[in-house]
PDB file of C-alpha atoms and ligand atoms in Angstrom:
ATOM      1  CA  MET A1309       0.008   0.028  -0.070  1.00 79.00           C
ATOM      2  CA  SER A1310       1.189   3.496  -0.744  1.00 91.00           C
ATOM      3  CA  ASN A1311       2.385   5.562   2.126  1.00 96.00           C
ATOM      4  CA  LEU A1312       3.440   9.053   0.863  1.00 98.00           C
ATOM      5  CA  GLU A1313       5.001  10.994   3.590  1.00 98.00           C
ATOM      6  CA  GLN A1314       6.775  14.317   4.202  1.00 98.00           C
ATOM      7  CA  THR A1315       9.849  14.821   6.344  1.00 98.00           C
ATOM      8  CA  LEU A1316      11.911  17.835   7.344  1.00 98.00           C
ATOM      9  CA  SER A1317      15.534  17.844   6.186  1.00 99.00           C
ATOM     10  CA  ILE A1318      18.099  20.527   7.126  1.00 99.00           C
ATOM     11  CA  ILE A1319      21.502  21.007   5.370  1.00 99.00           C
ATOM     12  CA  LYS A1320      23.492  22.247   8.431  1.00 98.00           C
ATOM     13  CA  PRO A1321      25.988  25.117   8.541  1.00 98.00           C
ATOM     14  CA  ASP A1322      29.152  22.964   8.097  1.00 98.00           C
ATOM     15  CA  ALA A1323      27.822  21.601   4.877  1.00 98.00           C
ATOM     16  CA  VAL A1324      26.411  24.955   3.464  1.00 98.00           C
ATOM     17  CA  GLU A1325      29.739  26.449   4.284  1.00 98.00           C
ATOM     18  CA  ARG A1326      31.531  23.872   2.232  1.00 98.00           C
ATOM     19  CA  ASN A1327      29.123  24.598  -0.698  1.00 98.00           C
ATOM     20  CA  LEU A1328      27.657  21.113  -0.532  1.00 98.00           C
ATOM     21  CA  GLU A1329      24.100  22.256  -0.882  1.00 98.00           C
ATOM     22  CA  ASN A1330      23.650  21.308  -4.565  1.00 98.00           C
ATOM     23  CA  GLU A1331      25.458  18.026  -4.153  1.00 98.00           C
ATOM     24  CA  ILE A1332      23.314  17.009  -1.231  1.00 98.00           C
ATOM     25  CA  LYS A1333      20.141  18.003  -2.992  1.00 98.00           C
ATOM     26  CA  LYS A1334      21.139  15.828  -5.846  1.00 98.00           C
ATOM     27  CA  GLU A1335      21.511  12.879  -3.445  1.00 98.00           C
ATOM     28  CA  PHE A1336      17.934  13.301  -2.247  1.00 98.00           C
ATOM     29  CA  ILE A1337      16.702  13.711  -5.816  1.00 98.00           C
ATOM     30  CA  SER A1338      18.495  10.552  -7.011  1.00 98.00           C
ATOM     31  CA  LYS A1339      17.059   8.603  -4.196  1.00 98.00           C
ATOM     32  CA  GLY A1340      13.507   9.518  -5.268  1.00 98.00           C
ATOM     33  CA  PHE A1341      12.716  12.360  -2.831  1.00 98.00           C
ATOM     34  CA  LYS A1342      10.810  15.330  -4.223  1.00 98.00           C
ATOM     35  CA  ILE A1343      11.812  18.767  -2.721  1.00 98.00           C
ATOM     36  CA  VAL A1344       8.374  20.151  -2.052  1.00 98.00           C
ATOM     37  CA  LYS A1345       9.552  23.327  -0.167  1.00 98.00           C
ATOM     38  CA  GLU A1346      12.925  24.853   0.548  1.00 98.00           C
ATOM     39  CA  LYS A1347      14.522  27.988   1.823  1.00 98.00           C
ATOM     40  CA  LYS A1348      17.942  29.089   2.773  1.00 98.00           C
ATOM     41  CA  ILE A1349      17.891  30.944   6.204  1.00 98.00           C
ATOM     42  CA  GLN A1350      19.835  31.778   9.217  1.00 98.00           C
ATOM     43  CA  ILE A1351      18.073  31.203  12.512  1.00 98.00           C
ATOM     44  CA  THR A1352      18.639  32.865  15.805  1.00 98.00           C
ATOM     45  CA  LYS A1353      19.971  30.925  18.815  1.00 98.00           C
ATOM     46  CA  SER A1354      16.566  31.115  20.437  1.00 98.00           C
ATOM     47  CA  GLU A1355      14.901  29.585  17.464  1.00 98.00           C
ATOM     48  CA  ALA A1356      17.426  26.871  17.506  1.00 98.00           C
ATOM     49  CA  GLU A1357      16.662  26.300  21.177  1.00 98.00           C
ATOM     50  CA  GLN A1358      13.056  25.856  20.366  1.00 98.00           C
ATOM     51  CA  PHE A1359      13.663  23.553  17.434  1.00 98.00           C
ATOM     52  CA  TYR A1360      15.946  21.368  19.620  1.00 98.00           C
ATOM     53  CA  LYS A1361      13.864  21.631  22.814  1.00 97.00           C
ATOM     54  CA  VAL A1362      13.700  17.813  23.183  1.00 96.00           C
ATOM     55  CA  HIS A1363      17.398  17.906  23.806  1.00 97.00           C
ATOM     56  CA  GLU A1364      17.349  20.686  26.350  1.00 98.00           C
ATOM     57  CA  THR A1365      18.534  18.401  29.198  1.00 98.00           C
ATOM     58  CA  LYS A1366      21.618  17.065  27.151  1.00 98.00           C
ATOM     59  CA  PRO A1367      25.097  18.346  27.945  1.00 98.00           C
ATOM     60  CA  PHE A1368      25.618  19.259  24.241  1.00 98.00           C
ATOM     61  CA  TYR A1369      22.349  21.446  24.097  1.00 98.00           C
ATOM     62  CA  ASN A1370      23.910  24.834  24.341  1.00 98.00           C
ATOM     63  CA  ASP A1371      26.622  23.975  21.708  1.00 98.00           C
ATOM     64  CA  LEU A1372      24.165  22.386  19.493  1.00 98.00           C
ATOM     65  CA  CYS A1373      21.941  25.517  19.425  1.00 98.00           C
ATOM     66  CA  SER A1374      24.923  27.840  18.973  1.00 98.00           C
ATOM     67  CA  TYR A1375      26.023  25.731  16.111  1.00 98.00           C
ATOM     68  CA  LEU A1376      22.697  25.347  14.250  1.00 98.00           C
ATOM     69  CA  SER A1377      22.424  29.232  14.423  1.00 98.00           C
ATOM     70  CA  SER A1378      25.979  29.944  13.507  1.00 98.00           C
ATOM     71  CA  GLY A1379      25.447  30.250   9.750  1.00 98.00           C
ATOM     72  CA  PRO A1380      23.132  29.742   6.854  1.00 98.00           C
ATOM     73  CA  ILE A1381      21.068  26.490   6.525  1.00 99.00           C
ATOM     74  CA  VAL A1382      19.003  24.947   3.965  1.00 99.00           C
ATOM     75  CA  VAL A1383      15.602  23.732   5.202  1.00 98.00           C
ATOM     76  CA  MET A1384      13.518  21.431   3.016  1.00 98.00           C
ATOM     77  CA  VAL A1385      10.413  19.443   3.037  1.00 98.00           C
ATOM     78  CA  LEU A1386      11.119  16.007   1.334  1.00 99.00           C
ATOM     79  CA  GLU A1387       8.270  13.882  -0.039  1.00 98.00           C
ATOM     80  CA  LYS A1388       8.530  10.261  -0.947  1.00 98.00           C
ATOM     81  CA  GLU A1389       7.079   6.779   0.128  1.00 98.00           C
ATOM     82  CA  ASP A1390       7.980   6.352   3.803  1.00 98.00           C
ATOM     83  CA  ALA A1391      10.068   9.485   3.618  1.00 98.00           C
ATOM     84  CA  VAL A1392      10.887   9.736   7.372  1.00 98.00           C
ATOM     85  CA  MET A1393      12.637   6.467   7.606  1.00 98.00           C
ATOM     86  CA  ALA A1394      14.073   6.657   4.080  1.00 98.00           C
ATOM     87  CA  ASN A1395      15.674   9.887   4.939  1.00 98.00           C
ATOM     88  CA  ARG A1396      16.993   8.517   8.255  1.00 98.00           C
ATOM     89  CA  ASP A1397      18.571   5.541   6.327  1.00 98.00           C
ATOM     90  CA  LEU A1398      19.973   7.915   3.575  1.00 98.00           C
ATOM     91  CA  MET A1399      21.535  10.181   6.280  1.00 98.00           C
ATOM     92  CA  GLY A1400      23.148   7.373   8.389  1.00 98.00           C
ATOM     93  CA  ALA A1401      24.123   7.314  12.137  1.00 98.00           C
ATOM     94  CA  THR A1402      24.342  10.504  14.081  1.00 98.00           C
ATOM     95  CA  ASP A1403      28.062  10.084  14.468  1.00 98.00           C
ATOM     96  CA  PRO A1404      29.694  10.199  10.943  1.00 98.00           C
ATOM     97  CA  LYS A1405      32.375   7.688  12.329  1.00 98.00           C
ATOM     98  CA  LYS A1406      29.616   5.139  12.882  1.00 98.00           C
ATOM     99  CA  ALA A1407      27.667   5.902   9.671  1.00 98.00           C
ATOM    100  CA  GLU A1408      27.573   3.306   6.899  1.00 98.00           C
ATOM    101  CA  GLU A1409      29.207   3.708   3.486  1.00 98.00           C
ATOM    102  CA  GLY A1410      27.217   5.608   1.091  1.00 98.00           C
ATOM    103  CA  THR A1411      25.235   7.573   3.741  1.00 98.00           C
ATOM    104  CA  LEU A1412      25.309  11.366   3.690  1.00 98.00           C
ATOM    105  CA  ARG A1413      26.832  11.648   7.138  1.00 98.00           C
ATOM    106  CA  LYS A1414      29.611   9.163   6.046  1.00 98.00           C
ATOM    107  CA  LYS A1415      30.257  11.120   2.959  1.00 98.00           C
ATOM    108  CA  TYR A1416      29.963  14.640   4.170  1.00 98.00           C
ATOM    109  CA  GLY A1417      29.893  14.719   8.101  1.00 98.00           C
ATOM    110  CA  VAL A1418      33.042  15.899   9.840  1.00 98.00           C
ATOM    111  CA  SER A1419      32.128  15.040  13.452  1.00 98.00           C
ATOM    112  CA  ILE A1420      29.168  14.170  15.657  1.00 98.00           C
ATOM    113  CA  ASP A1421      28.261  17.886  16.069  1.00 97.00           C
ATOM    114  CA  LYS A1422      29.167  18.840  12.387  1.00 98.00           C
ATOM    115  CA  ASN A1423      27.269  15.931  10.790  1.00 98.00           C
ATOM    116  CA  SER A1424      25.941  17.963   7.791  1.00 98.00           C
ATOM    117  CA  VAL A1425      22.336  17.098   7.842  1.00 99.00           C
ATOM    118  CA  HIS A1426      19.252  16.817  10.153  1.00 98.00           C
ATOM    119  CA  GLY A1427      16.236  14.641   9.392  1.00 98.00           C
ATOM    120  CA  SER A1428      12.965  14.214  11.437  1.00 98.00           C
ATOM    121  CA  ASP A1429      12.879  10.942  13.512  1.00 98.00           C
ATOM    122  CA  SER A1430       9.203  10.277  13.236  1.00 98.00           C
ATOM    123  CA  VAL A1431       6.048  11.183  11.298  1.00 98.00           C
ATOM    124  CA  GLU A1432       4.844  13.032  14.239  1.00 98.00           C
ATOM    125  CA  ASN A1433       7.951  14.958  14.714  1.00 98.00           C
ATOM    126  CA  ALA A1434       8.149  15.618  10.952  1.00 98.00           C
ATOM    127  CA  LYS A1435       4.861  17.427  11.140  1.00 98.00           C
ATOM    128  CA  ILE A1436       5.908  19.575  14.120  1.00 98.00           C
ATOM    129  CA  GLU A1437       9.138  20.415  12.472  1.00 98.00           C
ATOM    130  CA  ILE A1438       7.590  21.265   9.006  1.00 98.00           C
ATOM    131  CA  ASN A1439       5.193  23.625  10.767  1.00 98.00           C
ATOM    132  CA  PHE A1440       8.088  25.103  12.692  1.00 98.00           C
ATOM    133  CA  PHE A1441       9.779  26.298   9.475  1.00 98.00           C
ATOM    134  CA  PHE A1442       6.905  26.582   7.051  1.00 98.00           C
ATOM    135  CA  ASP A1443       3.736  28.128   8.305  1.00 86.00           C
ATOM    136  CA  ASN A1444       0.579  27.276   6.286  1.00 66.00           C
TER     137      ASN A1444
HETATM  138  P1  IDP B1421      19.921  12.856  14.999  1.00 68.86           P
HETATM  139  O1  IDP B1421      20.403  14.158  14.400  1.00 68.86           O
HETATM  140  O2  IDP B1421      20.774  11.707  14.333  1.00 68.86           O
HETATM  141  O3  IDP B1421      18.538  12.717  15.033  1.00 68.86           O
HETATM  142  P2  IDP B1421      19.956  13.382  17.793  1.00 68.86           P
HETATM  143  O4  IDP B1421      20.188  12.500  18.906  1.00 68.86           O
HETATM  144  O5  IDP B1421      18.493  13.870  17.623  1.00 68.86           O
HETATM  145  O6  IDP B1421      20.561  12.936  16.546  1.00 68.86           O
HETATM  146  O7  IDP B1421      20.826  14.733  18.169  1.00 68.86           O
HETATM  147  C1  IDP B1421      20.591  15.920  17.463  1.00 68.86           C
HETATM  148  C2  IDP B1421      21.947  16.531  17.069  1.00 68.86           C
HETATM  149  O8  IDP B1421      22.701  16.772  18.287  1.00 68.86           O
HETATM  150  C3  IDP B1421      22.873  15.592  16.322  1.00 68.86           C
HETATM  151  O9  IDP B1421      22.551  15.625  14.827  1.00 68.86           O
HETATM  152  C4  IDP B1421      24.251  16.087  16.628  1.00 68.86           C
HETATM  153  O10 IDP B1421      24.571  17.202  15.721  1.00 68.86           O
HETATM  154  C5  IDP B1421      24.098  16.491  17.970  1.00 68.86           C
HETATM  155  N1  IDP B1421      24.554  15.604  18.984  1.00 68.86           N
HETATM  156  C6  IDP B1421      24.012  14.357  19.220  1.00 68.86           C
HETATM  157  N2  IDP B1421      24.614  13.669  20.171  1.00 68.86           N
HETATM  158  C7  IDP B1421      25.790  14.435  20.410  1.00 68.86           C
HETATM  159  C8  IDP B1421      26.886  14.343  21.294  1.00 68.86           C
HETATM  160  O11 IDP B1421      27.041  13.337  22.046  1.00 68.86           O
HETATM  161  N3  IDP B1421      27.837  15.419  21.356  1.00 68.86           N
HETATM  162  C9  IDP B1421      27.646  16.403  20.433  1.00 68.86           C
HETATM  163  N4  IDP B1421      26.583  16.624  19.678  1.00 68.86           N
HETATM  164  C10 IDP B1421      25.717  15.646  19.598  1.00 68.86           C
HETATM  165 MG1   MG B1422      17.099  13.753  16.130  1.00 68.86          MG
END
């Protein structure tokens, strides 16, 4: 049965800074994702704190929010069958050192904090994250 989903993807500052935006978009397109919405923005630290609120008790929370707000990011709504899990698979493990060959984080990530891409971890969170960046 068909299960068309949307998920939120972010090309993080480390990847935008290295001009990987187009290369990473091609990866999504070649895997059958449709880029339904996209914008290049820079968010404030307080917006990053809201976005990553689930991590507020983690020791890395402050650095994480400083980092996500440190430079331009590309925020996209990706659409595909089972998009949430398909994007998690394409991204690979959070830590690029542990990510499998061929995944985006293996290819482009430099460290656990500078891991190049974000992707929603569930359909429910995808809806919340899409609404956070795109209001309508
Ligand atoms: P995810 O991005 O694979 O979903 P999460 O556990 O949701 O991973 O963590 C959000 C982001 O926080 C990660 O992408 C990574 O940039 C950062 N992060 C996660 N764990 C650590 C850590 O142990 N040290 C530093 N940064 C971390
Ligand atoms: Mg996560």
